[in-house]
Tab-separated table of C-alpha atoms in Angstrom:
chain	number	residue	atom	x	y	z
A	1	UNK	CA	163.176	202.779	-195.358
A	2	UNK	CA	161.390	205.811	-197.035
A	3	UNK	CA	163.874	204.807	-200.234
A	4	UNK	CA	162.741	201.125	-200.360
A	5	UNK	CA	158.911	202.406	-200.030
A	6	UNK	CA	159.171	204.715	-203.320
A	7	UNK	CA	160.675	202.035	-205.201
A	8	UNK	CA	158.591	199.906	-204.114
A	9	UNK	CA	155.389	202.503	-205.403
A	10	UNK	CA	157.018	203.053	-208.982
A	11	UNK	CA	156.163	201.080	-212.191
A	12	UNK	CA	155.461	201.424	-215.703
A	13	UNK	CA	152.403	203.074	-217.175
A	14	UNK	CA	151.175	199.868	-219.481
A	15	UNK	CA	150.769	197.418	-216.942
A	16	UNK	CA	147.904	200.040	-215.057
A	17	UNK	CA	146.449	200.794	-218.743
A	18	UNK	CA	147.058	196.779	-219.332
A	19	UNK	CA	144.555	196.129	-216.103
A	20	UNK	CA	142.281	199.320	-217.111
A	21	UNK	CA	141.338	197.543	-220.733
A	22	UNK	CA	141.099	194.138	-219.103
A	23	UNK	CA	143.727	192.657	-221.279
A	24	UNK	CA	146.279	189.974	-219.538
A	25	UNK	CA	150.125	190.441	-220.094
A	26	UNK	CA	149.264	186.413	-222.090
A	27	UNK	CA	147.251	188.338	-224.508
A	28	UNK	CA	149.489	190.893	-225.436
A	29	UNK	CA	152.308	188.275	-225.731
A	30	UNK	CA	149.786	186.510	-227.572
A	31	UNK	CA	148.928	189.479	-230.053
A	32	UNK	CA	153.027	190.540	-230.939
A	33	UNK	CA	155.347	188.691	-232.800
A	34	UNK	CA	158.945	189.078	-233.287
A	35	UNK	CA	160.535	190.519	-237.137
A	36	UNK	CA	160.933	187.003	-238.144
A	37	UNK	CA	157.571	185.843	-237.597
A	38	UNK	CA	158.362	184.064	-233.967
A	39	UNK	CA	155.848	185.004	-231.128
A	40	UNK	CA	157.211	187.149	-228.236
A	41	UNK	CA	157.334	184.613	-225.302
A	42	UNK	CA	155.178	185.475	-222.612
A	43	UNK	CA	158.366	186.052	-220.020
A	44	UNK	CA	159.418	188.500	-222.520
A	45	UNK	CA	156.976	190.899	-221.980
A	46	UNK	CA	157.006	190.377	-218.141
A	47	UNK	CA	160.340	191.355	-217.872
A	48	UNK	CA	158.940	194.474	-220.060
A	49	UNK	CA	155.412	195.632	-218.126
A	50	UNK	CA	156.973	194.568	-214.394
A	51	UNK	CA	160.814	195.785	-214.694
A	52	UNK	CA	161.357	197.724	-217.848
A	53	UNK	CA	163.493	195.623	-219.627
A	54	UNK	CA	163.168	195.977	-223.376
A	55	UNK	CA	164.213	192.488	-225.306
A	56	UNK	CA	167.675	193.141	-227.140
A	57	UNK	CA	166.654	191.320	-230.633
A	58	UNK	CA	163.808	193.448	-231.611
A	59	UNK	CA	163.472	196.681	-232.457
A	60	UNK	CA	161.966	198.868	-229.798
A	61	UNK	CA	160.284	201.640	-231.810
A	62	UNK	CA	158.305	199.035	-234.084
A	63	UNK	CA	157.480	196.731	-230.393
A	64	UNK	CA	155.955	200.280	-229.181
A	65	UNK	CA	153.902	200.894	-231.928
A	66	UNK	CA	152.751	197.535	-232.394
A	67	UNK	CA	151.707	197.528	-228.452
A	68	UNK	CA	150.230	200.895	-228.834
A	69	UNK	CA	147.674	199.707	-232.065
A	70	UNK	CA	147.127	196.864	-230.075
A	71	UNK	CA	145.787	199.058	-226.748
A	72	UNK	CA	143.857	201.419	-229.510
A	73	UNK	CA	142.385	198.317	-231.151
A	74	UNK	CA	141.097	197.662	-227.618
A	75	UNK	CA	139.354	200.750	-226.664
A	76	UNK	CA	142.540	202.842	-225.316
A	77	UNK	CA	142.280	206.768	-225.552
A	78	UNK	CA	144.825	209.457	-226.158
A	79	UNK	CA	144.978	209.204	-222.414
A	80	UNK	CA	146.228	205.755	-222.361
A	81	UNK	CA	148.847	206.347	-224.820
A	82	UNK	CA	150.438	208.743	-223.583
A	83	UNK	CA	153.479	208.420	-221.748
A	84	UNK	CA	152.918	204.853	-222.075
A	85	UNK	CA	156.226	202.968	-221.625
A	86	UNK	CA	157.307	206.324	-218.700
A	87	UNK	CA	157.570	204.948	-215.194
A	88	UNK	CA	155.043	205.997	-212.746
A	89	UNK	CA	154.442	206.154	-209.039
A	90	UNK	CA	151.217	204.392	-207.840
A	91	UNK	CA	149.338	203.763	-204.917
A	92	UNK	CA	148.067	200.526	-205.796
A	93	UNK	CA	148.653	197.162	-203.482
A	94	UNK	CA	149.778	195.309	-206.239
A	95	UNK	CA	153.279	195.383	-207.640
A	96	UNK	CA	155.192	193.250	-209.696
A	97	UNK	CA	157.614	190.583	-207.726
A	98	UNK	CA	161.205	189.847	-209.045
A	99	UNK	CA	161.012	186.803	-210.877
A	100	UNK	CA	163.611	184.765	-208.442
A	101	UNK	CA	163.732	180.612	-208.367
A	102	UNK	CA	164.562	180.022	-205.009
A	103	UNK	CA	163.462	183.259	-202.502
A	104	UNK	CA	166.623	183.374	-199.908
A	105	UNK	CA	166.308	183.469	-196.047
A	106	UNK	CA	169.071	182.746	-194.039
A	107	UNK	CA	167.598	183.267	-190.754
A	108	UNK	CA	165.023	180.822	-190.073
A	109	UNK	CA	162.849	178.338	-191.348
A	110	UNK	CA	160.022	178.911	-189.595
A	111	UNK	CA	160.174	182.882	-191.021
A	112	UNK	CA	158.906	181.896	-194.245
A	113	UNK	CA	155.954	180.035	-193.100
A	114	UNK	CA	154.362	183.038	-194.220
A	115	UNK	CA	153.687	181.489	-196.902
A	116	UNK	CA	151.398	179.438	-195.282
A	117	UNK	CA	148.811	182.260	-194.092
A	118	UNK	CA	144.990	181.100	-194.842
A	119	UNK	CA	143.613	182.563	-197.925
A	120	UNK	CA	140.341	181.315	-198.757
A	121	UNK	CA	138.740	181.948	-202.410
A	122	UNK	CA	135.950	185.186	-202.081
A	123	UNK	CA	132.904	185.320	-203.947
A	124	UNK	CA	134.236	187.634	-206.881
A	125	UNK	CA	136.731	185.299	-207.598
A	126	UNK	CA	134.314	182.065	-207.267
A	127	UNK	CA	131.613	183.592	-209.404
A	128	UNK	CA	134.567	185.552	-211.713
A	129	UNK	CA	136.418	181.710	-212.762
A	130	UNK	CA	132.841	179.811	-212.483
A	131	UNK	CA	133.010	177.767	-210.346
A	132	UNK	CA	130.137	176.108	-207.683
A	133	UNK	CA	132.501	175.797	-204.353
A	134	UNK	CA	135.916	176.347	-203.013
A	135	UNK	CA	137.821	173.631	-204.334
A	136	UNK	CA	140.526	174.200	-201.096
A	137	UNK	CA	137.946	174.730	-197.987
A	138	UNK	CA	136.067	171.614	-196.657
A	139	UNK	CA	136.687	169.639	-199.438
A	140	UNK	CA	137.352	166.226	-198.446
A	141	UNK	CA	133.982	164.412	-198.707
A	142	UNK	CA	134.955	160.950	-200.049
A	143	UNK	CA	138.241	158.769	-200.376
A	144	UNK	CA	138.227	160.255	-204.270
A	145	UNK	CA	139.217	163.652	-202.998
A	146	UNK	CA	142.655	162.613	-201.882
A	147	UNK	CA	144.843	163.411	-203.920
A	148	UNK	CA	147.269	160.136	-204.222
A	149	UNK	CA	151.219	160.437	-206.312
A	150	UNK	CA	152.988	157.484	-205.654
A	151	UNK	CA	154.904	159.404	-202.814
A	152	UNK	CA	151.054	159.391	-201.098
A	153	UNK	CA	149.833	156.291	-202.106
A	154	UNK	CA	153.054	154.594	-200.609
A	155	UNK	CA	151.771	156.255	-197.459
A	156	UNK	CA	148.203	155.891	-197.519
A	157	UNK	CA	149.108	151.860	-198.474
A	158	UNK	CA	151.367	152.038	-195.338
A	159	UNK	CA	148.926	153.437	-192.689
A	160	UNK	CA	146.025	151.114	-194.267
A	161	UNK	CA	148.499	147.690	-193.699
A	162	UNK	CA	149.636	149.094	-190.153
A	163	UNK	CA	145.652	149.528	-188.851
A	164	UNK	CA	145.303	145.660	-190.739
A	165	UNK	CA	147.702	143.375	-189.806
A	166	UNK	CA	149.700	145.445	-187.266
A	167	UNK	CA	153.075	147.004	-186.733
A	168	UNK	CA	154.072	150.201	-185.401
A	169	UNK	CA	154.210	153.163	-187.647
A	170	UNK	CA	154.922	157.217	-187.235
A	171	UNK	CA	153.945	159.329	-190.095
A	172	UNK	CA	156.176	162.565	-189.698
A	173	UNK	CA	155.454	165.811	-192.228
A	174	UNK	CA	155.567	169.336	-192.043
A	175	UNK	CA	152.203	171.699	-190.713
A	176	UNK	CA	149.900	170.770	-194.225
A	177	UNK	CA	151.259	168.363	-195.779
A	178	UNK	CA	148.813	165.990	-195.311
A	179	UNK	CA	148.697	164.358	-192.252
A	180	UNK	CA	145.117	164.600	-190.742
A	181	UNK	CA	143.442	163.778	-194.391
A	182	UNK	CA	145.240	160.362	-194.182
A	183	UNK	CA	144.224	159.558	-191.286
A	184	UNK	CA	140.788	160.504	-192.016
A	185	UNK	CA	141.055	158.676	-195.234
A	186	UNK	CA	141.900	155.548	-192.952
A	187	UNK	CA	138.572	156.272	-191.282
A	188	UNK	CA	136.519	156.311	-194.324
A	189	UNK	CA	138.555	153.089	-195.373
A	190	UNK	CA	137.220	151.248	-192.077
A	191	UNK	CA	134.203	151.948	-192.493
A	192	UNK	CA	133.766	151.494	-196.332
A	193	UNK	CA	135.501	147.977	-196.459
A	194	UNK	CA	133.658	147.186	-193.348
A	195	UNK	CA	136.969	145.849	-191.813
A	196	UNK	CA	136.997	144.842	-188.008
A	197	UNK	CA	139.105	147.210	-187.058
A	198	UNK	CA	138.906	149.685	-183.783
A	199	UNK	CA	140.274	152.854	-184.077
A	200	UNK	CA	141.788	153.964	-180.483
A	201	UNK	CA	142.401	157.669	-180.523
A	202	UNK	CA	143.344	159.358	-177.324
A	203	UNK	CA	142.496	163.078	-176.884
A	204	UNK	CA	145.142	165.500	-177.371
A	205	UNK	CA	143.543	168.696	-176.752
A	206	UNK	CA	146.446	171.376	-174.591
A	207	UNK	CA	148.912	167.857	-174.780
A	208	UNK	CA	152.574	169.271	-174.690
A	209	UNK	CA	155.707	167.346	-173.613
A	210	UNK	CA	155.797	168.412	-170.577
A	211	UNK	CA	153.630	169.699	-167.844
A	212	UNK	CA	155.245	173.441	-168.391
A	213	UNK	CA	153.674	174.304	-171.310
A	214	UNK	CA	150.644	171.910	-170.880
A	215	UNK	CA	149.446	168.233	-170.142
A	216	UNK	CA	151.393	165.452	-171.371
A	217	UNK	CA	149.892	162.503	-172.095
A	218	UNK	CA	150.657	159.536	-170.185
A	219	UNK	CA	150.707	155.397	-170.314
A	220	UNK	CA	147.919	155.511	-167.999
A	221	UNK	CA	145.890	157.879	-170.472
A	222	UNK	CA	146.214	155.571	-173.260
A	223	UNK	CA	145.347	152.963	-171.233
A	224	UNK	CA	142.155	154.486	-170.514
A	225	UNK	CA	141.337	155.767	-173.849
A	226	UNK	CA	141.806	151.954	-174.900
A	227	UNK	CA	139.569	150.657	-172.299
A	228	UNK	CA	136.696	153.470	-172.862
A	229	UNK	CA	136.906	152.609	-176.855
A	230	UNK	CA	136.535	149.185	-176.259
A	231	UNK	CA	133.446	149.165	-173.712
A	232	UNK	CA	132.041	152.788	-173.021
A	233	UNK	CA	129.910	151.194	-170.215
A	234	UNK	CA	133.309	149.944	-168.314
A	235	UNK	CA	134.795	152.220	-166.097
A	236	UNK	CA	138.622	152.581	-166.035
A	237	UNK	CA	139.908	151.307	-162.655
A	238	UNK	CA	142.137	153.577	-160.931
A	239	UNK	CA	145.114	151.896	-160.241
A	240	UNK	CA	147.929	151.533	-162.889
A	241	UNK	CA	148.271	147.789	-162.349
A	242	UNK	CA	144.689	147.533	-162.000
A	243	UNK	CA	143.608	149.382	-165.230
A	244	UNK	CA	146.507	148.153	-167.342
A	245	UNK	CA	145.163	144.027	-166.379
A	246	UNK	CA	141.888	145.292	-166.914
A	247	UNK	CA	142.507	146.706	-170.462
A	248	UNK	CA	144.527	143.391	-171.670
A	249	UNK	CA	141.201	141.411	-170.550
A	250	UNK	CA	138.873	143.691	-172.796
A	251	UNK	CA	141.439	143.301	-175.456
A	252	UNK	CA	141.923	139.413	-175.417
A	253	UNK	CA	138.014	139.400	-175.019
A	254	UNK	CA	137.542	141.611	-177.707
A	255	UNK	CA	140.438	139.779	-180.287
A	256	UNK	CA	138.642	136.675	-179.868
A	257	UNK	CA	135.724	138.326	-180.970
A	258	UNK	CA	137.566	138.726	-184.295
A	259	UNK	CA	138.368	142.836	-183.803
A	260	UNK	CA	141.940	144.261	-184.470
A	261	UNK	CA	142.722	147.200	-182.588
A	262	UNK	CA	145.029	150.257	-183.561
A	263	UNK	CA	146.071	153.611	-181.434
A	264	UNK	CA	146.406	156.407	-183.563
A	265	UNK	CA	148.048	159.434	-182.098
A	266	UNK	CA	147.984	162.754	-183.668
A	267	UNK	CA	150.536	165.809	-182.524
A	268	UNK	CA	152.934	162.828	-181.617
A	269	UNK	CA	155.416	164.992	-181.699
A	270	UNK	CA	154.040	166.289	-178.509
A	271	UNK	CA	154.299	163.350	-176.505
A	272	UNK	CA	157.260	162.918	-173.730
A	273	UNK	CA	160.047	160.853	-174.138
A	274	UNK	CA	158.545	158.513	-171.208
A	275	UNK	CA	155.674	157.884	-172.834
A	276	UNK	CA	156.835	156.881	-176.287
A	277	UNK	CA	158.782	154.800	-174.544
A	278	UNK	CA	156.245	153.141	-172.488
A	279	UNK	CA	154.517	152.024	-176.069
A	280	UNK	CA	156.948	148.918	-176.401
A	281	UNK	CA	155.103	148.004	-173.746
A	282	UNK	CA	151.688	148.635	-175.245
A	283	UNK	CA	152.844	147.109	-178.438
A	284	UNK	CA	154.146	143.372	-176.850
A	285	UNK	CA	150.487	142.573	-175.429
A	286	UNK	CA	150.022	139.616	-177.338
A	287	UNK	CA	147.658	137.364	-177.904
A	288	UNK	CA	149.838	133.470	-179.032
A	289	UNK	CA	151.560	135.175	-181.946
A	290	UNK	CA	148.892	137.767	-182.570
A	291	UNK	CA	149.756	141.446	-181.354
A	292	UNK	CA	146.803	142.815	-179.719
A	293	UNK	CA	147.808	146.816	-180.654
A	294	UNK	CA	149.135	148.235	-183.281
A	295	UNK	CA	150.247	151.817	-183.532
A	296	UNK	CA	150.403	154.955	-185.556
A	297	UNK	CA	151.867	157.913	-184.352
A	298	UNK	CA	151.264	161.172	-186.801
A	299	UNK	CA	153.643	164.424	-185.812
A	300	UNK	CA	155.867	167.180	-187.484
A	301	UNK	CA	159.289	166.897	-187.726
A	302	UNK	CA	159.844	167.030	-184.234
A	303	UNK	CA	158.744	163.540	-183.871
A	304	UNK	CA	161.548	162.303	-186.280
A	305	UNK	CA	163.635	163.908	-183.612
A	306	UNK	CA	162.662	162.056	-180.830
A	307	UNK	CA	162.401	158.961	-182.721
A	308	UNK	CA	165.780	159.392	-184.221
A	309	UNK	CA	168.253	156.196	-183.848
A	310	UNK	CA	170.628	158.305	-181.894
A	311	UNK	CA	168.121	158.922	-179.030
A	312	UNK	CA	169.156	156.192	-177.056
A	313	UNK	CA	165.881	157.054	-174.405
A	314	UNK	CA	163.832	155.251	-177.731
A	315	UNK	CA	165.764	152.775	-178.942
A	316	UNK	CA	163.625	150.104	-178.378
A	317	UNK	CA	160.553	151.963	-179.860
A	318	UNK	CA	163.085	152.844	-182.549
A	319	UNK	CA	163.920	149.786	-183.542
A	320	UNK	CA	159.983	148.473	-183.778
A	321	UNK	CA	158.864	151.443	-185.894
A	322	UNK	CA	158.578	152.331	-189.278
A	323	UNK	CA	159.242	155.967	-189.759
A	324	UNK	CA	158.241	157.379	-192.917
A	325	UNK	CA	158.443	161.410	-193.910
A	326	UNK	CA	155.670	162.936	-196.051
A	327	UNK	CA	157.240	164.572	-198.724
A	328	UNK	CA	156.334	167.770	-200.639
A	329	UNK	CA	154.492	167.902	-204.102
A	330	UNK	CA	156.663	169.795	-205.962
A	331	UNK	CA	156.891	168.240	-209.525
A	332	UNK	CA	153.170	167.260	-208.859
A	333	UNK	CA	151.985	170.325	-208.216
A	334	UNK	CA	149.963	170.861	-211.746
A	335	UNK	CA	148.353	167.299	-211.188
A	336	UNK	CA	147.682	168.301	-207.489
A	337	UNK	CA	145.967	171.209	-208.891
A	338	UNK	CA	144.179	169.679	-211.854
A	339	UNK	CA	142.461	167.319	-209.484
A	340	UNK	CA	141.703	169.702	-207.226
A	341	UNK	CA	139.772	171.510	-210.157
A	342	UNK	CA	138.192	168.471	-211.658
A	343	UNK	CA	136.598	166.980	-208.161
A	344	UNK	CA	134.294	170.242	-208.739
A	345	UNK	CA	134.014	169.490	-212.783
A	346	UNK	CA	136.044	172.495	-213.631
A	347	UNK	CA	139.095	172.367	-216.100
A	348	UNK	CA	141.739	173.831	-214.418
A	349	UNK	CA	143.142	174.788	-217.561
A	350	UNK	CA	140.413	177.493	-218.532
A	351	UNK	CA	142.160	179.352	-215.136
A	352	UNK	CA	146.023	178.712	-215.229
A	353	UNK	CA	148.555	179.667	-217.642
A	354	UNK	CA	151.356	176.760	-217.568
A	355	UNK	CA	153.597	179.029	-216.439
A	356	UNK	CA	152.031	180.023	-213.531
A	357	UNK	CA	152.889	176.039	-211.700
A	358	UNK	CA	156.631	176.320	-212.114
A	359	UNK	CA	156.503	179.876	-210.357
A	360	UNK	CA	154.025	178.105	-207.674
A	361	UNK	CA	156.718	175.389	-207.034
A	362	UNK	CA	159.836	177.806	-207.188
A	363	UNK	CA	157.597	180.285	-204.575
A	364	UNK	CA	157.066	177.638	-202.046
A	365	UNK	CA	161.146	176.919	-201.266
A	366	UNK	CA	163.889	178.425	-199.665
A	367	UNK	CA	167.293	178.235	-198.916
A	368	UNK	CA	168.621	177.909	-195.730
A	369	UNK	CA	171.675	177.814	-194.322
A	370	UNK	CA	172.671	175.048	-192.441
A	371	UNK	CA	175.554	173.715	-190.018
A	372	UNK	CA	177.731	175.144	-187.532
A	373	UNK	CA	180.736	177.675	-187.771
A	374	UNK	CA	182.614	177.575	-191.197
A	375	UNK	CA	181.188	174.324	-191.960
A	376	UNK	CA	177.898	175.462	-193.317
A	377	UNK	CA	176.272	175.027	-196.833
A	378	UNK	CA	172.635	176.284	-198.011
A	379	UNK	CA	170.240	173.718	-198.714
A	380	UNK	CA	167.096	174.148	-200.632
A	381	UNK	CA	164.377	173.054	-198.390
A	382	UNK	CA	160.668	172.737	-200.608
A	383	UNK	CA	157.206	173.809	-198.654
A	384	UNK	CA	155.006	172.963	-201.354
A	385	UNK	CA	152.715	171.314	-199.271
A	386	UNK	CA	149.019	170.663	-200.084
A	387	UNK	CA	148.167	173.697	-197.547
A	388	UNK	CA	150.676	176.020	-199.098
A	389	UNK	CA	149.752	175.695	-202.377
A	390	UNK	CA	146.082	176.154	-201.643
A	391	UNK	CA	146.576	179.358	-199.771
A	392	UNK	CA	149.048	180.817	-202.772
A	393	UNK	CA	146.703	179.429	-205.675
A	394	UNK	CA	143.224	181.313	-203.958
A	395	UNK	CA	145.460	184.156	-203.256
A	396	UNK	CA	146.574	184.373	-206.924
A	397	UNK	CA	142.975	183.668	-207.915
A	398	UNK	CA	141.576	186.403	-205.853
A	399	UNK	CA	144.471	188.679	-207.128
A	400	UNK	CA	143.401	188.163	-210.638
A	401	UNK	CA	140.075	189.267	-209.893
A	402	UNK	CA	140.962	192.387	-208.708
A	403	UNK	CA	143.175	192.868	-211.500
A	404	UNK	CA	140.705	192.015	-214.376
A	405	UNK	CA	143.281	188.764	-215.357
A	406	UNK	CA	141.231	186.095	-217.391
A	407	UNK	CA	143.729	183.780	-216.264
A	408	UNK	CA	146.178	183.187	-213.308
A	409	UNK	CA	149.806	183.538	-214.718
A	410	UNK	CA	153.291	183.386	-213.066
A	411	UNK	CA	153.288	187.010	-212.584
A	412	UNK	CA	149.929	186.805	-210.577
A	413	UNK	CA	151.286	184.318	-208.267
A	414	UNK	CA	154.569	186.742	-207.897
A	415	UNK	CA	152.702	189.297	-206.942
A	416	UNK	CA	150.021	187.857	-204.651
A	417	UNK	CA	152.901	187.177	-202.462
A	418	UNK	CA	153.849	190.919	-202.344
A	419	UNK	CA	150.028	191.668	-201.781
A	420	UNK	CA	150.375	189.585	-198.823
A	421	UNK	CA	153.729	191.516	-197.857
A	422	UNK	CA	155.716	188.342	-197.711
């Protein structure tokens, strides 16, 4: 352990007198060029500052001395010269990250939802990159802050039609990917478009499926959440048979009125077996032709577990229910990020370099090893979900404060990760 920690406190002298003259490892790629005339790529001098590796096709006396008239041209002293390209240990926090395209963990999944611990933007960093609010906290305001790829929109389309003209639907994605700001999206829809639509949405709060860990919820819950929504002034009856004849009268009564009505059900992953099954039930009130409920049940994975069409407990929900999986951002994550950045009028490009989104994408996945016995294969699973990449962009952000970086670059994003000690 005590050998890991020194390596771990060791790096070359120009990257501290790099962040001492403010100047970003882009610059100085920027300011060299190779013999021929080329410019030295910015990975290039990465893999020089973070891990000491010198590029093979140029000449490493004339790349020192052009570095070194580039650091005096900046202000450096005899000081900062010397024993410039020497290794050093250091105290500091910060330290240069392997540059690796898929991180490995073989363990478990849920290990590297470390990835997923809150960072919020400070003030340095909001006052350092301009900018008038936290483009990642409290954000949603209007229907124009969603972002929408065709993956979301599909979605989004979905949940909208469901809450319309009925069906039965369960949106499944991981923890932030998106979940809650669609159904809140299907809220502001409502309410913009002035549709007659009633939005039945039973508390959850300490639900679990089963009584163990917590209180599941029940038929006879929903069926008073339904009746309460409908008329507040009517008070459920007590008996199952009475309250369930009681709620298809205030629902005929009301669908004559011209009102649709749809149950939405967050953490439906946390419902019991019994009770997703009892929702055929819920689902064939009808009035003629006309369904009287339709449903949408949001979860995590979990709930494409129990609503899997080898669970023969849910077959008949199954078999009634659209299931479809959020998926991540991944090749969106630049136009994720743009948007974010332009909802506040703010060019996201005056604080990225481009290379800093690939590193982004390749930082949120892992490989995981799946199967049983010898029969097992590694899969790369993605977690570049809206929540994951705003918690790794304002830590990079807040990193590059600290570090003097004009911009954030793939290094930054590297290392705010190792900042974090993930």
């Amino acid at each position: 352990m005590q050998q890991a920690q020194q390596k771990n406190t060791v790096r070359m002298k120009l990257k501290t007198v790099l962040w001492q003259l403010n100047i970003s490892q882009s610059q100085l790629a920027a300011a060299l060029e190779k013999d021929n005339g080329e410019p030295v790529s910015q990975s290039t001098v990465a893999q020089l500052v973070n891990h000491n590796q010198w590029p093979k096709t140029m000449d490493r006396q004339a790349l020192e001395r052009k570095i070194k008239e580039l650091l005096f041209a900046r202000g450096a002293n005899d000081d900062h010269i010397r024993d410039l390209f020497e290794m050093e240990e250091t105290d500091a926090a910060v330290l240069a990250g392997r540059a690796a395209s898929v991180p490995s963990n073989a363990n478990s999944k849920e290990s590297y939802y470390m990835l997923l611990r809150k960072n919020t933007l400070n003030r340095q960093a909001k006052e350092h990159f301009r900018l008038p609010c936290d483009p990642f906290t409290d954000e949603m305001q209007s229907e124009q802050d969603v972002f929408l790829s065709d993956d979301i929109r599909y979605v989004r389309q979905a949940i909208r039609q469901t809450a319309k003209h009925g069906g039965m639907l369960a949106v499944v994605g991981e923890s932030g990917a998106g979940k809650s700001t669609l159904r809140q999206d299907l809220t502001e829809w409502i309410i913009a478009t002035r549709e007659p639509i009633t939005v039945i949405e039973p508390y959850i709060l300490g639900v679990e499926d089963d009584n163990v860990k917590g209180k599941t919820l029940k038929a006879l819950d929903i069926t008073g959440a339904i009746i309460r929504c409908i008329d507040p002034s009517v008070k459920p009856r007590r008996s199952q048979e009475d309250r369930s004849r009681q709620m298809h009268e205030l629902l005929l009564a009301s669908a004559q009125a011209g009102r649709r009505h749809v149950v939405i059900i967050e953490e439906a992953h946390s419902l019991p077996i019994t009770t997703l099954k009892h929702l055929k039930r819920f689902y064939e009130l009808q009035a003629g032709f006309k369904k009287l409920l339709a449903f949408i049940l949001v979860g995590q994975t979990e709930l494409a577990d129990k609503l899997s069409e080898y669970n023969p407990a849910v077959r008949e929900v199954v078999q009634r229910c659209e299931l479809i999986r959020l998926k991540p951002l991944d090749n969106q994550v630049e136009a994720y990020i743009k948007h974010k950045f332009a909802r506040i009028d703010v060019d996201y490009l005056s604080i990225f370099e481009p290379s800093a989104f690939d590193e982004i994408r390749n930082r949120l996945r892992m490989s995981l090893s799946v199967g049983r016995g010898k029969v097992r294969e590694n899969q790369v699973i993605s977690l570049c979900y809206p929540l994951a990449v705003n918690n790794l962009v304002s830590g990079a952000m807040n990193l590059a404060v600290r570090l003097h970086e004009a911009k954030v670059t793939a290094e930054l994003v590297v290392e705010s990760l190792r900042d974090e000690g993930v």
